Amino acid sequence: MNPVQNFEIFAPKLVDRKEYFSSGHRACQGCGEVLALRHILKALGDDVVVANATGCMEIISSGYPQTAWEVPYVHVAFENAAAAASGVEAALKALRRKGRIADRYVKTIAVAGDGGTADIGLQALSGAMERGHDMIFFCLDNEAYMNTGIQRSSATPYMAATTTSPAGQAIPGQRTQKKNVPEIMVAHRVPYVATACPSYPLDLISKVKKAAAVKGPSYIHVFSMCPTGWRCASEITIKIGRLAVETGVFPLYEVERGKYRLTMEVPEKLRPVGDYLKLQGRFRHLTPSDIEKIQDQVNREWEILLNKVECLQPW
Ligand SMILES: Cc1ncc(C[n+]2csc(CCOP(=O)(O)OP(=O)(O)O)c2C)c(N)n1
Ligand code: SF4
């Protein structure tokens, strides 16, 4: 069954009606990042402090003197969302201990794009996870540096055209493979790591709630569709996210204390990757043999993931 089919029927019971990210922000139509953020904040509720790196979600939400954030929020530099969140978390602990603030639990979260996570913020993220700070780090992965004009990041998929990996005679688009940050986080022995996508809102919300229950570091990698940078129609953004999952391009799974679990129905056969690629202008230059190459890579990664799901025990 299509897991989102009955969303309207069940949503009022399952999802907080309150909005913690107000309308009127300046995101593009169909932005997956902003939709993910709305779900994330609904899952977390009031008792939260957000450290948000520069990127689309900061630019569209906090043009002084206005803000779309209905929860405590600090805008930090491109590279240090995790370091700033570490400081917030330590400060909250100290203030509670000294009786300067009410003794109630407040979750600290860091939010950054794929550039602020996989590239320039990776050192701060690794440090925060290694020190064991009580925070959730969210990577809103739209697979490029969108806010500054669609430059490639290390999370840009193979052969995608961006302004700094333009497809032409010299190169076929992005020349390297997408960096696997969730795996890097698993290697840090983080108690909870998950992938998610706003096309599957209930799955995303339940993962955020699980991560929030961890008293320690956790990481959620959110596949965030970007019609502007992916050169696709804004009204198909949810469909694109679902195709990414159904083709195996972005599988949904979680890793609890090292144990992998798929959170999507396992298809007998993945949908052809071309169904996902052909809807996006950033892949319009691909030849049938390019698509075949990408299909082989997706199949291999899928097998690797299934092996992990079947083999590993939790630590
Ligand atoms: C040290 C530093 N280098 C470069 C910039 C310029 N800059 C701001 S946002 C951004 C790209 C952000 O990309 P990403 O983190 O993927 O987030 P997105 O905009 O795609 O949501 C860049 C290069 C900066 N603010 N600070
Ligand atoms: S450029 Fe992409 S990520 Fe940024 S606001 Fe627009 S749709 Fe969202």
Short mmCIF file of C-alpha atoms and ligand atoms in Angstrom, two decimals:
data_model
loop_
_atom_site.label_atom_id
_atom_site.label_comp_id
_atom_site.label_asym_id
_atom_site.label_seq_id
_atom_site.Cartn_x
_atom_site.Cartn_y
_atom_site.Cartn_z
CA MET A 1 0.00 0.00 0.00
CA ASN A 2 1.11 3.54 -0.62
CA PRO A 3 2.13 4.63 2.91
CA VAL A 4 1.15 8.27 2.43
CA GLN A 5 -2.24 7.62 0.84
CA ASN A 6 -4.15 7.98 4.09
CA PHE A 7 -2.14 10.86 5.41
CA GLU A 8 -5.09 13.32 5.48
CA ILE A 9 -7.19 10.88 7.50
CA PHE A 10 -4.63 10.20 10.18
CA ALA A 11 -2.56 13.39 10.22
CA PRO A 12 -4.69 15.35 12.69
CA LYS A 13 -4.19 12.62 15.27
CA LEU A 14 -0.55 11.93 14.58
CA VAL A 15 0.98 15.30 13.83
CA ASP A 16 1.19 18.38 16.03
CA ARG A 17 -1.13 21.02 14.49
CA LYS A 18 0.97 23.86 15.80
CA GLU A 19 3.41 25.40 13.34
CA TYR A 20 6.87 26.15 14.72
CA PHE A 21 8.11 27.49 11.39
CA SER A 22 5.70 30.15 10.22
CA SER A 23 4.44 30.79 6.73
CA GLY A 24 5.57 33.86 4.84
CA HIS A 25 9.20 32.74 4.63
CA ARG A 26 10.97 33.14 1.31
CA ALA A 27 11.65 29.54 0.24
CA CYS A 28 11.03 28.57 -3.38
CA GLN A 29 7.78 26.76 -4.21
CA GLY A 30 8.09 23.04 -3.60
CA CYS A 31 11.19 23.33 -1.42
CA GLY A 32 11.90 20.00 0.27
CA GLU A 33 14.19 21.52 2.91
CA VAL A 34 11.53 23.80 4.33
CA LEU A 35 8.95 21.02 4.34
CA ALA A 36 11.37 18.75 6.20
CA LEU A 37 12.04 21.52 8.71
CA ARG A 38 8.32 21.97 9.41
CA HIS A 39 7.94 18.25 10.14
CA ILE A 40 11.11 18.16 12.24
CA LEU A 41 9.95 21.05 14.42
CA LYS A 42 6.47 19.55 14.83
CA ALA A 43 8.10 16.33 16.02
CA LEU A 44 10.24 18.18 18.56
CA GLY A 45 7.71 20.64 19.98
CA ASP A 46 8.46 23.67 22.15
CA ASP A 47 11.44 22.61 24.23
CA VAL A 48 14.15 22.97 21.65
CA VAL A 49 17.02 25.30 20.72
CA VAL A 50 18.13 25.42 17.09
CA ALA A 51 21.61 26.25 15.77
CA ASN A 52 21.31 26.78 12.02
CA ALA A 53 24.24 27.18 9.65
CA THR A 54 24.12 29.64 6.80
CA GLY A 55 22.36 28.13 3.82
CA CYS A 56 18.94 28.26 2.21
CA MET A 57 17.03 27.64 5.45
CA GLU A 58 18.67 30.57 7.18
CA ILE A 59 18.47 32.97 4.26
CA ILE A 60 14.78 32.34 3.61
CA SER A 61 13.75 32.44 7.27
CA SER A 62 15.58 35.14 9.11
CA GLY A 63 15.86 38.32 7.06
CA TYR A 64 16.20 40.94 9.81
CA PRO A 65 13.92 42.21 11.39
CA GLN A 66 11.67 39.26 10.58
CA THR A 67 11.93 35.59 11.45
CA ALA A 68 9.93 32.47 10.61
CA TRP A 69 11.26 30.60 13.67
CA GLU A 70 8.78 30.14 16.52
CA VAL A 71 11.39 28.44 18.74
CA PRO A 72 14.72 29.71 20.18
CA TYR A 73 17.10 30.02 17.26
CA VAL A 74 20.69 31.00 16.70
CA HIS A 75 22.11 31.61 13.26
CA VAL A 76 25.72 30.45 13.07
CA ALA A 77 28.42 30.43 10.44
CA PHE A 78 28.46 28.05 7.51
CA GLU A 79 31.05 25.77 9.12
CA ASN A 80 30.12 25.49 12.77
CA ALA A 81 26.51 24.47 13.37
CA ALA A 82 27.64 21.43 15.38
CA ALA A 83 30.21 23.40 17.40
CA ALA A 84 27.69 26.13 18.22
CA ALA A 85 25.06 23.53 19.17
CA SER A 86 27.67 21.86 21.43
CA GLY A 87 28.09 25.19 23.22
CA VAL A 88 24.35 25.71 23.55
CA GLU A 89 23.90 22.22 24.98
CA ALA A 90 26.74 22.64 27.48
CA ALA A 91 25.45 26.09 28.49
CA LEU A 92 21.92 24.79 29.07
CA LYS A 93 23.34 22.05 31.33
CA ALA A 94 25.43 24.53 33.30
CA LEU A 95 22.59 27.03 33.72
CA ARG A 96 20.26 24.30 34.91
CA ARG A 97 22.86 23.04 37.38
CA LYS A 98 23.35 26.55 38.78
CA GLY A 99 19.60 27.07 39.08
CA ARG A 100 19.66 30.00 36.66
CA ILE A 101 17.00 28.44 34.42
CA ALA A 102 14.14 26.07 35.15
CA ASP A 103 15.22 22.47 35.55
CA ARG A 104 13.49 21.09 32.47
CA TYR A 105 14.95 19.16 29.59
CA VAL A 106 15.50 21.10 26.37
CA LYS A 107 16.79 19.41 23.23
CA THR A 108 19.49 21.11 21.18
CA ILE A 109 19.53 20.57 17.45
CA ALA A 110 21.89 21.63 14.69
CA VAL A 111 20.63 22.14 11.14
CA ALA A 112 22.84 22.49 8.08
CA GLY A 113 22.73 21.89 4.35
CA ASP A 114 24.87 19.25 2.67
CA GLY A 115 27.62 21.84 2.12
CA GLY A 116 27.53 22.77 5.81
CA THR A 117 27.54 19.07 6.75
CA ALA A 118 29.56 17.01 4.29
CA ASP A 119 32.13 19.66 3.39
CA ILE A 120 32.87 22.71 5.47
CA GLY A 121 31.04 21.60 8.64
CA LEU A 122 32.31 18.01 8.74
CA GLN A 123 35.08 18.71 11.24
CA ALA A 124 32.73 20.44 13.70
CA LEU A 125 30.18 17.65 13.25
CA SER A 126 32.76 14.93 13.84
CA GLY A 127 34.00 16.72 16.97
CA ALA A 128 30.52 17.12 18.43
CA MET A 129 29.63 13.47 17.80
CA GLU A 130 32.97 12.27 19.22
CA ARG A 131 32.51 14.36 22.38
CA GLY A 132 29.04 12.87 22.77
CA HIS A 133 27.03 16.07 22.95
CA ASP A 134 23.34 15.64 23.59
CA MET A 135 22.06 16.92 20.24
CA ILE A 136 20.47 15.90 16.98
CA PHE A 137 22.33 17.00 13.88
CA PHE A 138 20.11 17.35 10.82
CA CYS A 139 21.64 17.46 7.37
CA LEU A 140 19.13 18.93 4.92
CA ASP A 141 20.63 17.42 1.81
CA ASN A 142 19.59 19.12 -1.42
CA GLU A 143 22.78 17.81 -3.04
CA ALA A 144 24.47 21.13 -3.79
CA TYR A 145 25.25 24.59 -2.43
CA MET A 146 21.89 25.98 -3.48
CA ASN A 147 21.81 29.24 -1.56
CA THR A 148 24.85 30.61 -3.36
CA GLY A 149 23.86 29.48 -6.85
CA ILE A 150 23.86 25.66 -7.26
CA GLN A 151 27.55 24.80 -6.85
CA ARG A 152 28.50 21.13 -6.46
CA SER A 153 29.16 19.74 -2.99
CA SER A 154 30.65 16.40 -1.98
CA ALA A 155 27.03 15.22 -1.62
CA THR A 156 26.20 16.00 -5.26
CA PRO A 157 25.43 12.74 -7.08
CA TYR A 158 27.57 11.37 -9.88
CA MET A 159 26.99 13.15 -13.21
CA ALA A 160 24.57 15.79 -11.89
CA ALA A 161 25.05 19.14 -13.64
CA THR A 162 25.70 22.10 -11.33
CA THR A 163 27.26 25.49 -12.02
CA THR A 164 30.67 24.20 -10.91
CA SER A 165 30.25 20.75 -12.46
CA PRO A 166 28.55 21.75 -15.71
CA ALA A 167 27.81 18.92 -18.11
CA GLY A 168 29.48 19.53 -21.45
CA GLN A 169 32.21 18.22 -23.68
CA ALA A 170 34.91 18.39 -21.01
CA ILE A 171 33.04 16.65 -18.16
CA PRO A 172 29.71 14.76 -17.85
CA GLY A 173 28.63 16.74 -14.77
CA GLN A 174 29.76 15.86 -11.24
CA ARG A 175 32.80 13.61 -11.46
CA THR A 176 32.82 12.06 -8.00
CA GLN A 177 30.44 9.86 -6.04
CA LYS A 178 28.15 11.22 -3.34
CA LYS A 179 29.86 11.20 0.06
CA ASN A 180 28.11 8.85 2.47
CA VAL A 181 27.79 10.95 5.64
CA PRO A 182 25.36 8.57 7.45
CA GLU A 183 28.08 5.88 7.23
CA ILE A 184 30.65 8.32 8.61
CA MET A 185 28.30 8.92 11.53
CA VAL A 186 27.81 5.19 12.11
CA ALA A 187 31.60 4.91 12.29
CA HIS A 188 31.49 7.44 15.16
CA ARG A 189 29.40 4.91 17.14
CA VAL A 190 26.56 7.42 17.32
CA PRO A 191 23.63 5.67 19.07
CA TYR A 192 21.07 6.71 16.46
CA VAL A 193 21.60 7.45 12.76
CA ALA A 194 18.81 7.62 10.19
CA THR A 195 17.98 8.67 6.67
CA ALA A 196 14.64 10.36 5.97
CA CYS A 197 12.73 12.28 3.33
CA PRO A 198 9.79 14.70 3.66
CA SER A 199 7.93 12.73 0.97
CA TYR A 200 7.46 10.21 3.83
CA PRO A 201 6.37 12.58 6.63
CA LEU A 202 5.30 10.01 9.21
CA ASP A 203 8.56 8.12 8.82
CA LEU A 204 10.50 11.38 9.19
CA ILE A 205 8.55 12.42 12.27
CA SER A 206 8.96 9.05 13.99
CA LYS A 207 12.71 9.12 13.37
CA VAL A 208 12.98 12.63 14.82
CA LYS A 209 11.09 11.49 17.92
CA LYS A 210 13.39 8.49 18.29
CA ALA A 211 16.47 10.69 17.97
CA ALA A 212 15.03 13.17 20.48
CA ALA A 213 14.66 10.36 23.03
CA VAL A 214 18.40 9.61 22.83
CA LYS A 215 20.36 11.37 25.59
CA GLY A 216 23.44 11.80 23.49
CA PRO A 217 24.35 12.49 19.90
CA SER A 218 22.25 11.43 16.95
CA TYR A 219 22.22 12.22 13.27
CA ILE A 220 19.45 12.36 10.66
CA HIS A 221 20.25 12.76 6.99
CA VAL A 222 17.22 14.26 5.24
CA PHE A 223 16.96 13.98 1.47
CA SER A 224 15.52 17.39 0.57
CA MET A 225 14.20 17.96 -2.91
CA CYS A 226 15.13 21.28 -4.52
CA PRO A 227 13.14 22.14 -7.68
CA THR A 228 15.34 25.18 -8.32
CA GLY A 229 18.67 23.35 -8.29
CA TRP A 230 17.40 20.07 -9.69
CA ARG A 231 15.69 21.84 -12.56
CA CYS A 232 12.30 20.25 -12.10
CA ALA A 233 8.71 21.40 -11.68
CA SER A 234 7.87 22.46 -8.14
CA GLU A 235 4.62 20.48 -8.07
CA ILE A 236 6.44 17.14 -8.47
CA THR A 237 8.75 17.61 -5.51
CA ILE A 238 6.99 14.99 -3.34
CA LYS A 239 6.92 12.57 -6.28
CA ILE A 240 10.65 13.06 -6.86
CA GLY A 241 11.40 12.23 -3.23
CA ARG A 242 9.29 9.10 -3.45
CA LEU A 243 11.01 8.07 -6.69
CA ALA A 244 14.41 8.52 -5.03
CA VAL A 245 13.32 6.03 -2.37
CA GLU A 246 11.54 3.61 -4.71
CA THR A 247 14.50 3.43 -7.10
CA GLY A 248 16.99 2.86 -4.27
CA VAL A 249 18.79 6.13 -5.00
CA PHE A 250 18.03 7.19 -1.40
CA PRO A 251 16.93 4.24 0.75
CA LEU A 252 15.18 4.95 4.04
CA TYR A 253 16.80 3.20 6.99
CA GLU A 254 17.88 3.69 10.57
CA VAL A 255 20.87 2.44 12.54
CA GLU A 256 20.24 1.93 16.25
CA ARG A 257 23.44 1.15 18.14
CA GLY A 258 24.97 -0.21 14.96
CA LYS A 259 21.99 -2.33 13.91
CA TYR A 260 20.60 -1.43 10.48
CA ARG A 261 16.87 -1.55 9.73
CA LEU A 262 15.09 -0.59 6.52
CA THR A 263 12.08 1.59 7.29
CA MET A 264 10.59 1.22 3.81
CA GLU A 265 8.89 -1.77 2.29
CA VAL A 266 11.54 -3.85 0.57
CA PRO A 267 10.53 -4.20 -3.07
CA GLU A 268 11.25 -7.41 -4.93
CA LYS A 269 12.90 -5.29 -7.55
CA LEU A 270 13.80 -1.62 -7.34
CA ARG A 271 12.17 0.75 -9.84
CA PRO A 272 14.50 1.65 -12.72
CA VAL A 273 16.68 4.60 -11.78
CA GLY A 274 15.79 6.31 -15.07
CA ASP A 275 12.27 6.99 -13.69
CA TYR A 276 13.90 9.27 -11.12
CA LEU A 277 16.60 10.81 -13.33
CA LYS A 278 14.45 11.72 -16.33
CA LEU A 279 12.27 14.18 -14.40
CA GLN A 280 15.24 16.43 -13.53
CA GLY A 281 17.04 18.89 -15.77
CA ARG A 282 20.31 18.37 -13.92
CA PHE A 283 20.43 14.87 -15.48
CA ARG A 284 19.03 15.77 -18.90
CA HIS A 285 22.41 15.23 -20.62
CA LEU A 286 22.68 11.57 -19.56
CA THR A 287 22.93 8.95 -22.28
CA PRO A 288 21.35 5.48 -21.93
CA SER A 289 24.79 4.08 -21.08
CA ASP A 290 25.26 6.77 -18.37
CA ILE A 291 21.92 5.74 -16.88
CA GLU A 292 23.02 2.10 -17.03
CA LYS A 293 26.19 3.00 -15.14
CA ILE A 294 24.20 4.80 -12.43
CA GLN A 295 21.79 1.85 -12.25
CA ASP A 296 24.72 -0.51 -11.59
CA GLN A 297 26.01 1.74 -8.82
CA VAL A 298 22.57 1.98 -7.19
CA ASN A 299 22.16 -1.82 -7.37
CA ARG A 300 25.56 -2.34 -5.74
CA GLU A 301 24.88 0.13 -2.91
CA TRP A 302 21.46 -1.44 -2.33
CA GLU A 303 23.05 -4.90 -1.99
CA ILE A 304 25.61 -3.53 0.47
CA LEU A 305 22.81 -2.00 2.54
CA LEU A 306 20.75 -5.22 2.50
CA ASN A 307 23.81 -7.14 3.68
CA LYS A 308 24.20 -4.80 6.62
CA VAL A 309 20.51 -5.10 7.50
CA GLU A 310 20.74 -8.87 7.50
CA CYS A 311 24.09 -9.37 9.16
CA LEU A 312 24.87 -6.91 11.89
CA GLN A 313 24.02 -7.16 15.58
CA PRO A 314 23.55 -4.04 17.74
CA TRP A 315 26.48 -3.09 19.95
C1 LIG B 1 33.23 30.19 5.40
C2 LIG B 1 32.14 30.49 4.41
N1 LIG B 1 32.33 30.17 3.11
C3 LIG B 1 31.37 30.42 2.20
C4 LIG B 1 30.21 31.03 2.60
C5 LIG B 1 29.13 31.35 1.57
N2 LIG B 1 28.03 30.44 1.67
C6 LIG B 1 26.94 30.70 2.41
S1 LIG B 1 25.75 29.52 2.28
C7 LIG B 1 26.71 28.64 1.19
C8 LIG B 1 26.21 27.37 0.58
C9 LIG B 1 25.36 26.55 1.49
O1 LIG B 1 25.16 25.28 0.94
P1 LIG B 1 24.51 24.14 1.77
O2 LIG B 1 25.15 24.04 3.11
O3 LIG B 1 24.52 22.90 0.96
O4 LIG B 1 23.04 24.66 2.04
P2 LIG B 1 21.87 25.05 1.01
O5 LIG B 1 22.03 26.51 0.70
O6 LIG B 1 22.01 24.19 -0.19
O7 LIG B 1 20.63 24.79 1.79
C10 LIG B 1 27.94 29.28 0.97
C11 LIG B 1 29.00 28.77 0.08
C12 LIG B 1 30.04 31.36 3.95
N3 LIG B 1 28.92 31.91 4.39
N4 LIG B 1 31.02 31.09 4.84
S1 SF4 B 2 17.05 26.88 -3.74
FE1 SF4 B 2 16.25 24.83 -3.30
S2 SF4 B 2 16.70 24.42 -1.13
FE2 SF4 B 2 16.92 26.63 -1.49
S3 SF4 B 2 14.93 27.52 -0.93
FE3 SF4 B 2 14.89 27.11 -3.15
S4 SF4 B 2 14.04 25.04 -3.37
FE4 SF4 B 2 14.66 25.30 -1.22
#
